[in-house]
Structures are given as C-alpha cells and as structure tokens.
Coordinates of C-alpha atoms in Angstrom, one line a residue:
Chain A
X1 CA 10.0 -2.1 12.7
X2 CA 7.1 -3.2 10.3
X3 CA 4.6 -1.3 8.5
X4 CA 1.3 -0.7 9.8
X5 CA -1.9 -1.4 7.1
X6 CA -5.4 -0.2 7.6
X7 CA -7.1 -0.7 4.3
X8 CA -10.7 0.0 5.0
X9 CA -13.1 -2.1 2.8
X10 CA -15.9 0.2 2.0
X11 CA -16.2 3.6 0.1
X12 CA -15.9 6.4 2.5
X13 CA -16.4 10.0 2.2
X14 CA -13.3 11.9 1.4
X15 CA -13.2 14.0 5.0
X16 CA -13.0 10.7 6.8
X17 CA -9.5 9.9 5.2
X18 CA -8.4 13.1 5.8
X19 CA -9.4 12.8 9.6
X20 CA -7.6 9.3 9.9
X21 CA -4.7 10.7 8.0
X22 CA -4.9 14.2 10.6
X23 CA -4.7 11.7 13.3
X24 CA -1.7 9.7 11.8
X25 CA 0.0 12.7 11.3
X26 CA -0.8 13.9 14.8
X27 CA 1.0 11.4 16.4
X28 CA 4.0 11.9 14.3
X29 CA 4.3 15.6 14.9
X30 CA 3.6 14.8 19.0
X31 CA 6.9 12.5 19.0
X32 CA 9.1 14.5 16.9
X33 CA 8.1 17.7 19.5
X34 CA 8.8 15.4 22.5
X35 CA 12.2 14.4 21.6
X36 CA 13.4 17.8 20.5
X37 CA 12.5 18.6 24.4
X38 CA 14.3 15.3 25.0
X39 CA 17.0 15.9 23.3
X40 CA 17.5 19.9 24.8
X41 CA 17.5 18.6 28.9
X42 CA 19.7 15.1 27.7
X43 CA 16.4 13.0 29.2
X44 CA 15.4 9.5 27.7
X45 CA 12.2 9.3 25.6
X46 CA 10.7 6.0 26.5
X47 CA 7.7 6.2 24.2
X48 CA 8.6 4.3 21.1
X49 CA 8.3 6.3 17.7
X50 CA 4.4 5.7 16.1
X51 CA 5.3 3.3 13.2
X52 CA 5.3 4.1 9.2
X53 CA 1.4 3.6 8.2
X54 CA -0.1 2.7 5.1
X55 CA -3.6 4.1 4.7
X56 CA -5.7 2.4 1.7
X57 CA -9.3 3.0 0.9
X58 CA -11.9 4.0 -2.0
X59 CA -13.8 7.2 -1.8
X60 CA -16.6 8.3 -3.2
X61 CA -16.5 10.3 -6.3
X62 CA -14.1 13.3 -5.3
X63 CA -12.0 15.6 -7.1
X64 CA -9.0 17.3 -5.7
X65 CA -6.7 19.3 -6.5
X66 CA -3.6 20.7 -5.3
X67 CA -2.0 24.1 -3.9
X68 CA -0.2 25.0 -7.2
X69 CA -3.5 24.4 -9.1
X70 CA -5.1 26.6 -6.6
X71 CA -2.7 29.8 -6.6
X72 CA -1.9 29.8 -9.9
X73 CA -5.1 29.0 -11.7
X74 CA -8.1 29.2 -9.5
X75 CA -10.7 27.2 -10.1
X76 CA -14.4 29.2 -10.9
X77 CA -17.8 28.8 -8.8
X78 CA -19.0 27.5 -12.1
X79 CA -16.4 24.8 -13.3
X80 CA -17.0 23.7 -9.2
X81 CA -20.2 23.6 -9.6
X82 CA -19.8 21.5 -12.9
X83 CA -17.9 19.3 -11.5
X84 CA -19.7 18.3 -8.1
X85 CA -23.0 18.1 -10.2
X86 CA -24.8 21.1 -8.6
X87 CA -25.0 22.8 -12.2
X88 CA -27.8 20.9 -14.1
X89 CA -26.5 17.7 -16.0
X90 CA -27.0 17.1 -19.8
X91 CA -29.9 14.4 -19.2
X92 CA -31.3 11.5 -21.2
X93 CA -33.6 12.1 -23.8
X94 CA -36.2 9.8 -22.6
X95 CA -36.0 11.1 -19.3
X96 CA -37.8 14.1 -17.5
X97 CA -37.7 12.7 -14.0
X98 CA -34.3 14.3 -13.6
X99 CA -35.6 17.7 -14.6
X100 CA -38.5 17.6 -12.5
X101 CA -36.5 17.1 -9.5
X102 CA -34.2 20.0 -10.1
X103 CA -30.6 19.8 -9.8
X104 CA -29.3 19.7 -6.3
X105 CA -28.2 16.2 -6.5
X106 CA -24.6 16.0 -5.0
X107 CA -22.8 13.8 -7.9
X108 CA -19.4 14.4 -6.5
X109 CA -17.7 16.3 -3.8
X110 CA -14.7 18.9 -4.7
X111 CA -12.1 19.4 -2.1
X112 CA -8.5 21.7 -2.0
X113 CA -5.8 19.4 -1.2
X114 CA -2.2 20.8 0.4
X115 CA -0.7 17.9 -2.0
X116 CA 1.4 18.4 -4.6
X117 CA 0.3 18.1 -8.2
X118 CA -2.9 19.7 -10.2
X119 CA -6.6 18.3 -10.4
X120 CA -7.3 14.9 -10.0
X121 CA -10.4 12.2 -9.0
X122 CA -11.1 9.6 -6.4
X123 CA -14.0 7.1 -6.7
X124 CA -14.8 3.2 -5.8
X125 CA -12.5 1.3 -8.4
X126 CA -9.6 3.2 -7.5
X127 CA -7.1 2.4 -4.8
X128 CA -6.1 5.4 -3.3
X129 CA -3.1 4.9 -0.7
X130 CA -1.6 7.7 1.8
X131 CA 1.5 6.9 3.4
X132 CA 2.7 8.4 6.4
X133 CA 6.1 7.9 7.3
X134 CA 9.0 10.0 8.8
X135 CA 11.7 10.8 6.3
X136 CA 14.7 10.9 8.6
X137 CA 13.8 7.3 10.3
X138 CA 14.3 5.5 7.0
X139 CA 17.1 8.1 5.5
X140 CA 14.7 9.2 2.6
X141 CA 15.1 12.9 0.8
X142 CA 11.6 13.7 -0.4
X143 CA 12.6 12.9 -4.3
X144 CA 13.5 9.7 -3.4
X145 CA 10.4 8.9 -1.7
X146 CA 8.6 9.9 -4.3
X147 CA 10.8 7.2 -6.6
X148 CA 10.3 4.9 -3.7
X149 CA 6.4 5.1 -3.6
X150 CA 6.5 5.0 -7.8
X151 CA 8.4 1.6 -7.9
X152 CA 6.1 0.0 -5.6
X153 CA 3.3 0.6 -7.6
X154 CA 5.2 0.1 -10.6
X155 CA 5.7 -3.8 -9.2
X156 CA 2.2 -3.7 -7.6
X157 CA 1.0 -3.6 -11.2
X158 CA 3.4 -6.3 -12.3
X159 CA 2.3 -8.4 -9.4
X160 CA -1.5 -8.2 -10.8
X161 CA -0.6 -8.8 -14.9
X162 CA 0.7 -5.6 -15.5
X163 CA 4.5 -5.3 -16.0
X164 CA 4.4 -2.5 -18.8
X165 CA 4.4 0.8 -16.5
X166 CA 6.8 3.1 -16.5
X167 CA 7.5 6.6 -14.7
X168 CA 8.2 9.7 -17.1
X169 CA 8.9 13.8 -16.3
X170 CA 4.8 14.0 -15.8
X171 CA 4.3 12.6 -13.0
X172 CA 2.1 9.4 -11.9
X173 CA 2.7 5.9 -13.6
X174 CA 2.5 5.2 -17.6
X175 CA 1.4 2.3 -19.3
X176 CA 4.6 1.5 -21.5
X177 CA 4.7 -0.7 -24.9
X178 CA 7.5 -2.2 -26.3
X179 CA 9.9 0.0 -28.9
X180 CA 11.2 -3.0 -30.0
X181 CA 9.8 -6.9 -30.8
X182 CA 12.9 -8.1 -29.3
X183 CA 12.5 -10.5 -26.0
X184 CA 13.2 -9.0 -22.5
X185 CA 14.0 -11.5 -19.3
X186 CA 11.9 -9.5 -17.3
X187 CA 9.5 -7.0 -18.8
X188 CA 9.1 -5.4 -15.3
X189 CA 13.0 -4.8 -15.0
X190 CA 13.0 -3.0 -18.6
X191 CA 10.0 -1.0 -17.3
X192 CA 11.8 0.0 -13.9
X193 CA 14.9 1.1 -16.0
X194 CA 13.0 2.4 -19.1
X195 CA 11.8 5.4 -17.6
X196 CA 12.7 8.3 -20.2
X197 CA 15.4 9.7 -18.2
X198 CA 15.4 13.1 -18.1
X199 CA 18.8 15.4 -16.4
X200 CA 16.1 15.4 -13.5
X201 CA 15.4 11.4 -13.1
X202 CA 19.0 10.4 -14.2
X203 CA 20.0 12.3 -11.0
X204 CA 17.2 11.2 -8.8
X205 CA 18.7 7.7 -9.5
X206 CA 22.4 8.7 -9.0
X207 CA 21.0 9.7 -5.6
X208 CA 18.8 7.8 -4.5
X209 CA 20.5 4.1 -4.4
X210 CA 17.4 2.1 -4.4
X211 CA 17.5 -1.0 -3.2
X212 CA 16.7 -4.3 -5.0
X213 CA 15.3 -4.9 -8.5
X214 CA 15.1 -1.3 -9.0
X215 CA 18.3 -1.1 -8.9
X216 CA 19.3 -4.0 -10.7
X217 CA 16.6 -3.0 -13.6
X218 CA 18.1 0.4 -14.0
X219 CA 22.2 -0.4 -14.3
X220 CA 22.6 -0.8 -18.3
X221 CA 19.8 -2.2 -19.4
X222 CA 18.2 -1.0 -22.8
X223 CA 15.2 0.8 -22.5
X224 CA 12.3 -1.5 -24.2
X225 CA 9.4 0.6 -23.3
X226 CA 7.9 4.3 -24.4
X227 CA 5.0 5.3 -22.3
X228 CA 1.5 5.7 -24.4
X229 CA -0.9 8.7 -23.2
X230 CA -2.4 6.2 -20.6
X231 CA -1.8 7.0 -17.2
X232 CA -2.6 4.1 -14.4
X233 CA -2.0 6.2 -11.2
X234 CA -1.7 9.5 -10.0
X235 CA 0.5 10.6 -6.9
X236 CA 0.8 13.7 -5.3
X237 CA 2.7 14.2 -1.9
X238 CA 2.8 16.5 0.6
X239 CA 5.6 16.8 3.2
X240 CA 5.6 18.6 6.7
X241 CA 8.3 18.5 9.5
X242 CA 9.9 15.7 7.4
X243 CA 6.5 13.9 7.7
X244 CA 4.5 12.3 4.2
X245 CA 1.2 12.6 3.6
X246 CA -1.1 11.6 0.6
X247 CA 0.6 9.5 -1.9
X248 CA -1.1 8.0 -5.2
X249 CA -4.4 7.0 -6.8
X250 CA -4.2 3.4 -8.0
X251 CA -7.0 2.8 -10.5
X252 CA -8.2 -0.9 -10.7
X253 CA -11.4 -1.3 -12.2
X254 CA -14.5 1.1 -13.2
X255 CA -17.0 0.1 -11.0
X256 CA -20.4 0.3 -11.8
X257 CA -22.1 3.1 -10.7
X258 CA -24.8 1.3 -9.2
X259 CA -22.6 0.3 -6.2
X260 CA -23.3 3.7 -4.9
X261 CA -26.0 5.4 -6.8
X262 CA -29.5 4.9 -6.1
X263 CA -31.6 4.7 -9.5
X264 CA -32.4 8.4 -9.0
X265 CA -29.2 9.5 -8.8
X266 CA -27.5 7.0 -11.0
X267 CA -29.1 8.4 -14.2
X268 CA -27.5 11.7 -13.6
X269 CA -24.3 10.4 -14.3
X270 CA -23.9 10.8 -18.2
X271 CA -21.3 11.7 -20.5
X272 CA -21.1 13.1 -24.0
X273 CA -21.4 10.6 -26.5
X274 CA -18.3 10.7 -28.3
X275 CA -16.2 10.7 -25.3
X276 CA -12.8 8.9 -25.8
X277 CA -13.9 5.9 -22.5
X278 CA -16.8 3.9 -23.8
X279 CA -15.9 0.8 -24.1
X280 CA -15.4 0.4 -28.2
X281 CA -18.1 -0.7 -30.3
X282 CA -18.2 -1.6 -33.6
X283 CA -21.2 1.2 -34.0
X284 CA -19.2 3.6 -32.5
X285 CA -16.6 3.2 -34.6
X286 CA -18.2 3.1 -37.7
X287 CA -20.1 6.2 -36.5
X288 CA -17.0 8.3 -36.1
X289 CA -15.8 7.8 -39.7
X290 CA -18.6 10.5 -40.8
X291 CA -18.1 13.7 -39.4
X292 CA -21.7 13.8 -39.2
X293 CA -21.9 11.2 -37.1
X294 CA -19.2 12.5 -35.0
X295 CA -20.8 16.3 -34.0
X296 CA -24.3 14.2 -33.7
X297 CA -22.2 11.5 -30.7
X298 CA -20.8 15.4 -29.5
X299 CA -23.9 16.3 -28.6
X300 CA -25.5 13.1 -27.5
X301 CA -25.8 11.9 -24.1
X302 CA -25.3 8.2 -22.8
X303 CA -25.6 6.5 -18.9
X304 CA -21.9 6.5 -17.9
X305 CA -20.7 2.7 -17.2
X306 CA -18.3 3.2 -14.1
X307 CA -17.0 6.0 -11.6
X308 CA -13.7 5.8 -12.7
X309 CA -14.8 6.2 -16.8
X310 CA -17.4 9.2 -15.6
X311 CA -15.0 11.6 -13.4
X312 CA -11.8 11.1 -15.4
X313 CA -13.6 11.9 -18.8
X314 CA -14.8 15.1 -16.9
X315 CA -11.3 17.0 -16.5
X316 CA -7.7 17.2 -18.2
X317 CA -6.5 15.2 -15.0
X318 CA -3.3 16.5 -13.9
X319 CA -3.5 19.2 -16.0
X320 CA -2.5 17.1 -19.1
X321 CA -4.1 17.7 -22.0
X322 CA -4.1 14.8 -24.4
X323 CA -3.9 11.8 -21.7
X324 CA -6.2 9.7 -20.9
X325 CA -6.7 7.2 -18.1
X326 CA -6.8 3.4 -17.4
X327 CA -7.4 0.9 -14.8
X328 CA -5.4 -2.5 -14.4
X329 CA -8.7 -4.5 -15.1
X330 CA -8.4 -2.7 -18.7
X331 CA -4.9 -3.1 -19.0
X332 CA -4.9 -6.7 -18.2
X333 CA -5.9 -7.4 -21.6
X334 CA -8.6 -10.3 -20.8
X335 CA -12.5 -9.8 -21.6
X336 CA -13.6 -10.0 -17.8
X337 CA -12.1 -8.6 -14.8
X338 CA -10.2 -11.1 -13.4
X339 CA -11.1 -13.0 -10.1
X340 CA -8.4 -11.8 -8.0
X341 CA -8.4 -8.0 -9.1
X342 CA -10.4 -6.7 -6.1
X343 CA -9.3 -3.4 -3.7
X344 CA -8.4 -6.0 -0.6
X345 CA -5.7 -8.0 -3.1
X346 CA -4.1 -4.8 -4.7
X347 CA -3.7 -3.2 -1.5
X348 CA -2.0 -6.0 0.2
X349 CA 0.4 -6.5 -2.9
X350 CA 1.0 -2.5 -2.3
X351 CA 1.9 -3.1 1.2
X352 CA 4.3 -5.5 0.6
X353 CA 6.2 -4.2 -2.1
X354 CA 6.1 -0.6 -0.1
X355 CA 7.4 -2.2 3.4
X356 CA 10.1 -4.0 0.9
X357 CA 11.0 -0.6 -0.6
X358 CA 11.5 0.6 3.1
X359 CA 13.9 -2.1 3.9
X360 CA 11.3 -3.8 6.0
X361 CA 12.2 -7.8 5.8
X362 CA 10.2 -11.0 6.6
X363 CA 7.2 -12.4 7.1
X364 CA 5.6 -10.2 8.7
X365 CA 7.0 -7.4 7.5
X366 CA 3.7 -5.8 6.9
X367 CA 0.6 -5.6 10.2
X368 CA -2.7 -5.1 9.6
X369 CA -4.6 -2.6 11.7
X370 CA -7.8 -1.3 12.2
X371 CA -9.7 2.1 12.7
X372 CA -9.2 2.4 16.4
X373 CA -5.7 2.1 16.7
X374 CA -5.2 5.4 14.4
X375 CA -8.4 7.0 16.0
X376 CA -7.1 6.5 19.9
Chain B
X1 CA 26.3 38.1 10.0
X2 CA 26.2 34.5 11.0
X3 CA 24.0 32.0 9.2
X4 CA 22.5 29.3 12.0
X5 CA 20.5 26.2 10.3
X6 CA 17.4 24.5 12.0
X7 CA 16.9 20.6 11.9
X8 CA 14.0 21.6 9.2
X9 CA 16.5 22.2 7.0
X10 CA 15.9 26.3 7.2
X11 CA 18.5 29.0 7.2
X12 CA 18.0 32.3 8.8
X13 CA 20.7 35.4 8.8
X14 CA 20.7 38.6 10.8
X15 CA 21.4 42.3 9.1
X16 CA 23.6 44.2 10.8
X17 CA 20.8 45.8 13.3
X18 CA 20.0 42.3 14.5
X19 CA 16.2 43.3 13.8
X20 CA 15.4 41.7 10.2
X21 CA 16.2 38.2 9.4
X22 CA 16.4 36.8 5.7
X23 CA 15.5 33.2 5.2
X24 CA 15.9 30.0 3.2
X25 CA 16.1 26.2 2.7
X26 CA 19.6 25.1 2.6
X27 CA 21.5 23.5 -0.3
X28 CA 21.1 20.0 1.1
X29 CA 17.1 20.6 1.2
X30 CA 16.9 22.0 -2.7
X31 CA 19.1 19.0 -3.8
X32 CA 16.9 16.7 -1.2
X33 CA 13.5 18.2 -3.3
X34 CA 14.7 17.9 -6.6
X35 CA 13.7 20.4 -9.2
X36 CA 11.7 23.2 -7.8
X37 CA 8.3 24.6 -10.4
X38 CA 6.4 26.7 -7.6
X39 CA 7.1 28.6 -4.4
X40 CA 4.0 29.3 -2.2
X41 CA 5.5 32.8 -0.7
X42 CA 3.5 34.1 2.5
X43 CA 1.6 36.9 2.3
X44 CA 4.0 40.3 3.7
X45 CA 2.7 41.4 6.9
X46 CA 2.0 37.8 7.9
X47 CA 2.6 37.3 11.9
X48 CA 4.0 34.2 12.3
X49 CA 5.5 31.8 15.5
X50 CA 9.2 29.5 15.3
X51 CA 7.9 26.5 14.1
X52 CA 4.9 27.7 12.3
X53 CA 4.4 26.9 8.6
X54 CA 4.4 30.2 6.1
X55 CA 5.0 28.6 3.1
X56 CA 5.9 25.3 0.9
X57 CA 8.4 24.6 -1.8
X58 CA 6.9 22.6 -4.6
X59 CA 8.4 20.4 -7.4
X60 CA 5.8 18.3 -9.8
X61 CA 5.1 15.7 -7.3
X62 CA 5.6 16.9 -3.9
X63 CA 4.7 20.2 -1.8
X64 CA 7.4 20.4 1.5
X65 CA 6.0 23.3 4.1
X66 CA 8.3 25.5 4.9
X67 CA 8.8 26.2 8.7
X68 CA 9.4 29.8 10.5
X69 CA 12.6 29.5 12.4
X70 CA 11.7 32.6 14.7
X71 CA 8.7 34.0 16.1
X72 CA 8.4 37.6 14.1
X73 CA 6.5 39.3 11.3
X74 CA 7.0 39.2 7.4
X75 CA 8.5 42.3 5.7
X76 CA 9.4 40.9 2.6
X77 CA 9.3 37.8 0.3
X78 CA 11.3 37.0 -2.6
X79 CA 9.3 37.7 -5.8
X80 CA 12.1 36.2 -8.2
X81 CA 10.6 32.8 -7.3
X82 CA 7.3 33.2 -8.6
X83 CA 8.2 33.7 -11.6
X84 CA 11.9 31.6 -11.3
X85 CA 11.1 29.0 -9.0
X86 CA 14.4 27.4 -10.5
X87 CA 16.6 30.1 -8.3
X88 CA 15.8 28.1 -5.0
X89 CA 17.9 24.9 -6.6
X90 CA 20.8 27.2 -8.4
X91 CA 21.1 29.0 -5.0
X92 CA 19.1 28.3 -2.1
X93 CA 21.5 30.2 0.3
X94 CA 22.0 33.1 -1.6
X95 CA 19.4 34.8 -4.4
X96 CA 17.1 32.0 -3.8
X97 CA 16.0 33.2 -0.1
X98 CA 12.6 32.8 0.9
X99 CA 11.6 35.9 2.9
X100 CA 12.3 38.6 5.3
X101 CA 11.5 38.3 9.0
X102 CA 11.3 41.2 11.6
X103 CA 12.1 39.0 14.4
X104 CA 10.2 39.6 17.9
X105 CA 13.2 37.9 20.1
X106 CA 16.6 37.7 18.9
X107 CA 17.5 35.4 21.8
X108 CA 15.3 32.2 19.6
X109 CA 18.4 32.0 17.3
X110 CA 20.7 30.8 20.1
X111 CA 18.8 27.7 20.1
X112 CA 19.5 27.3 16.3
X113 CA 23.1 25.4 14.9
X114 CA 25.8 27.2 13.3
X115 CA 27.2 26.0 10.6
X116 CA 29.8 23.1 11.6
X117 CA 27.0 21.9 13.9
X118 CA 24.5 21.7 10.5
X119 CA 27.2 20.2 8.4
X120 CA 27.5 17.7 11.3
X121 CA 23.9 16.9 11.7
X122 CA 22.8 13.2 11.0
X123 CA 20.6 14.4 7.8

C-alpha cells in the first residue's frame, strides 16, 4: 500500500476541490458497495481497494463553515454578503474609482461545508489538505484519526523550523512557548506530549496507541509548552460509511494579494486600521498608546498586505474569540520568508509524515499523482 | 425485542408490533467518536432508504453521518440530544437513541447481525 499525492500547484476555485474530493470519495463508496455484494454470495472481488489519497492545494479566498455553525447559528444574508465582498467595502480615502464601479466585485466566495467545526478561511498561502482514507483498512476510530492527522502537521511544522505546536481541547494546532527556560532534547517531542491534557485527550491517547515519536514524546515527559492564542492550522473532518473527507488548513505564508488580484480588484481588499495583523511598526505602536490615536486607526482604512492577514482578520475563525492566526513563514522567526517555505515543499513533508502516521514504510512510501487518475 | 447491529456501527430495535423501529450508534461507535457536542436529528416525517444518510454525530473536530438501517419513515427523534448531546456517549444504546423508524419491510432486518455476530465483527 502507499499513499497517493496530488498536490495541485496553482490556486483553484473552491468547487473544484470539492469535485476532485466527490470523485475520491466516489470510488471509495463504489468498493465498499461491491464487496458487501461480495461478501453476501461468498464471490472473490478482484478489483483492488482505491488507495488512501492525499489531496493538497490552495484556493482562492473562501470561507467555510461547518454543519454545527449552520444549524445552530445561521449565518445572515448580510454577514454573507460582508464576507464575500458583495456589501460595499470601507475604501481608501484617496480612492473613488472603487465607488464609481459599484460593489459587485466578488472578493471571496462563501460556501457550507458538511465538515466538522465552525467558520473558517482558505486562500493562496495556506495549504489546505483533504485526506481520504477508509477507517477500517488502517484500524483507525475517527478520534484517532483526528490525532493522527494533528501529529503530522504537528512534525510537518517541525520539519520547516517550527517545533513549538501543540494540540489543545479547541481544536486545530497551537503555537506553544516554553513554561520553563529549562533545556528540552527534542522541543518537538515536548510539544507532542505537552498537549494540555484534558479527561478527553488523556483518553484519546490511552486509546489510540500511536505509533513512533508520538508515542515516545507522550510517555512521562514534562510538559514544556503552553499554547499562546495563535493558531497555525485549522482541521475539520467529516466521516461517511467509515470514509474521511476534508482535513486541515495549513497556513504558510500571507501571500500578497497581487498574485490573484488585478489592480482593480486588489484595492478592495482593506482592513481597519487598528487591526491586530499588520505587520508592527514603530508608528503603529506609538499610535496606540493614545486612545486617540487608537479610535482614529478604528476607523481608518489601509490596503491589506496578504490573503491570509485579510480573511482571517475578518471573522472570529472557529468561533474563538480572542485567537488570532499565524503562518509558519511568521513563526519561523527570520525577517524574510525562507527559500524553501513554498506550498510544493510543505506538502510533500505532509505527505510523508501522514503515510508514516499510517504505517506506510519506505522509499516510496508516498506516489505522486495527477488530476486524471482521480478524474477517470 | 432483539437488537441487530449494521457494519455502520448502527443499532435498530423492534416494538412489540414489529412496525416502529428505535435507533442508535452502538457503544463501540460513541467511544470510537470521542466526546459528542452536536447531534444533527432528521427532520420527523423524513422518508428515508437502508443505507441512506439522515443524520451525523458531531464532536469538536469531526461530523460522522449517520446511516438508516431500514428503508421506512421517521416518527420520532430524540430531542434530549439537542440540548444533551453528551447522552449519546453515557448511553448510546439506551436514552441516547437517535430516532424512530416506521419501517416499510420488516424482512431488511434479517440481513442485519445480532449481537454475538456484532461483538464478533473485525471493527
């Protein structure tokens, strides 16, 4: 067995990952049907089972958001509206092209998810991974898949000069920072066992029995780490027939919003001025010592920098109030990005560490695909 | 009245007149799910096939459909979990059933597993 990758390199429209992920899914539900029938008149299935697939790819600017959000808290025309872009953004002061034009500029797309989890965003700097896999073929309850998927992004950060992430009762993964000054052998292995164990992820690991360092991390060691308000990756599952679907949202780096946006559009993308992800600036800063200042930023508008630092500043994400979000380029503590932090590396280091996670050995443990092989 | 278990991890009993059944996720599927904070209950009235999804049990991370065992109609859904989603893990085979199914054709359950089959079951 070996896991299937089709990372596709540029940003696609939503729909089109949920159609590749329909089709993955598709052939999943087709085999499980035809051996039942197998099974019922004692015949041989000769078709091999489809193979666990990871599915990586950045969208444009999207938010979802999941079943529970829906039922229990519908969202309004209006806050829909606000958040694709069709209600009229705050514009520049020097700028009345934007008015002129009107407001039907599609900023970004809104779509109900049958995920778990609440409200969250997709958009170029963010990795977002769906895994489909079959429970019962690699002996996973859902919670333990979940833990599963969380440890392999928990080492795909480590893997690209992030150790510090932990897991807590909210879900996603936490940047973490050290409780203590006092030298850890392997901050990754404190982070894997650090989570702050609740009754609920005490028995998760009881029952799960994960395999290598996650293991190992989580057997007496001292927790080194408590998690800060910034969250690095969403996830949100959904399960069918004992079939996974949709997964996590990696975030990497802000991209610019250029990559996307013609001019036009791009200067529709703005954010209130005192909003917690520009990048710090000694004006800034200064500014918000006067409270003055501060309700004068409030009402200010400035060009957002990146997708990731425009959507995310828009909602509570996840419906946590208080938490902010980050992106490895951020977290890696250096001035520039560095070289090797693109999409194509980060998903690759996710494949691996997920076909590990799945017992998957070797060299070629992982095998790249492309579009037509799901799409037949 | 005899509980029989589908591979999905489902429960279904009979009353006495053979006509409604009650269902639910078994214990093993609560414990596999972990702790439960929404039930998506379908609507009463719903016509539904065996095999057909009608609902999905949700804990903070996941959402896991919830299959029809039988081909039938809903009568009844358990309103305890929407506001205790919690009774699906204290008792999934007992106050924590899912719904009530008048069932078209009692002779779909003979396909089903008893119990010693379930327990048996490579999970």
């Amino acid at each position: 067995m070996r896991l299937s990758h089709l990372h596709i390199p540029r940003p696609i429209p939503y729909t089109y990952s949920l159609k590749l992920q329909e089709a993955l899914l598709e052939k999943h539900f087709a085999y499980k049907t035809a051996l039942r029938s197998h099974q019922h008149d004692d015949t041989p299935l000769t078709t091999p089972p489809p193979p666990p697939t990871l599915l990586t790819f950045q969208t444009h600017p999207t938010y979802t958001v999941g079943r529970r959000h829906l039922n229990n808290n519908p969202l309004s025309q209006a806050q829909i509206s606000f958040l694709t872009g069709a209600s009229p953004p705050p514009s520049l002061p020097h700028d009345t092209t934007a008015k002129e034009e009107g407001n039907s500029h599609e900023l970004a797309t809104f779509y109900p998810s049958p995920r778990g989890g609440l409200l969250t965003y997709h958009a170029p700097g963010q990795l977002t991974a769906y895994l489909i896999i079959d429970l019962r073929r690699h002996n996973l309850t859902p919670r333990c898949y979940i833990r599963m998927l969380e440890n392999s992004v928990m080492r795909t950060c480590a893997r690209h000069g992030v150790p510090n992430t932990l897991t807590t009762d909210d879900p996603g993964v936490w940047i973490g920072e050290p409780e203590t000054e006092s030298e850890s052998e392997s901050l990754l292995s404190a982070s894997l066992a650090a989570r702050e164990k609740s009754r609920e992820a005490k028995e998760t690991d009881e029952v799960c029995n994960l395999g290598g360092e996650a293991a190992a991390g989580m057997k007496g060691t001292k927790s080194l780490l408590r998690a800060t308000d910034r969250k690095i990756c969403a996830i949100g599952v959904h399960v069918s027939r004992g079939i996974t679907s949709h997964g996590v949202g990696l975030n990497v780096f802000d991209a610019p919003i250029d990559i996307l946006a013609p001019p036009s559009l791009r200067q529709l993308y703005t954010l209130p001025g005192n909003n917690k992800y520009l990048p710090a600036t000694a004006s800034v800063s200064g500014a918000l010592e006067s409270a003055n200042e501060d309700a004068k930023l409030r009402d200010s508008v400035v060009p957002a920098q990146g997708y990731l630092s425009w959507g995310f500043s828009r909602i509570v994400a996840c419906g946590l109030e208080g938490k902010s979000v980050t992106w490895l380029s951020r977290e890696q503590g250096g001035e520039e990005r560095e070289d090797g932090l693109t999409l194509e590396a980060v998903a690759g280091s996710l494949a691996k560490e997920v076909a590990s996670s799945l017992g998957i050995k070797g060299e070629d443990a992982v095998v790249r695909v492309g579009e037509e092989v799901v799409l037949d | 009245m005899v509980k029989k278990y589908t591979e999905e991890h489902e429960w279904i009993e009979m009353d006495a007149d053979n006509k409604i059944g009650t269902i639910g996720i078994t214990e093993y599927a609560s414990k596999a799910l972990g702790d439960v904070v929404y039930v998506e209950l379908p609507e009463v009235g719903l016509e539904t096939a065996k095999g057909e999804t009608i609902g999905a049990v949700e804990s903070v991370k996941s959402a896991s459909d919830i299959m029809s065992p039988v081909t039938g109609k809903v009568t009844d859904v358990n309103e305890v979990l929407s506001e205790k989603p919690g009774t699906i893990n204290k008792a999934p085979e007992g106050d924590g059933w899912f719904a009530k199914i008048e069932v078209t054709d009692a002779a779909e359950l003979e396909g089903l597993m008893d119990k010693e089959a379930y327990d048996a079951f490579e999970k």
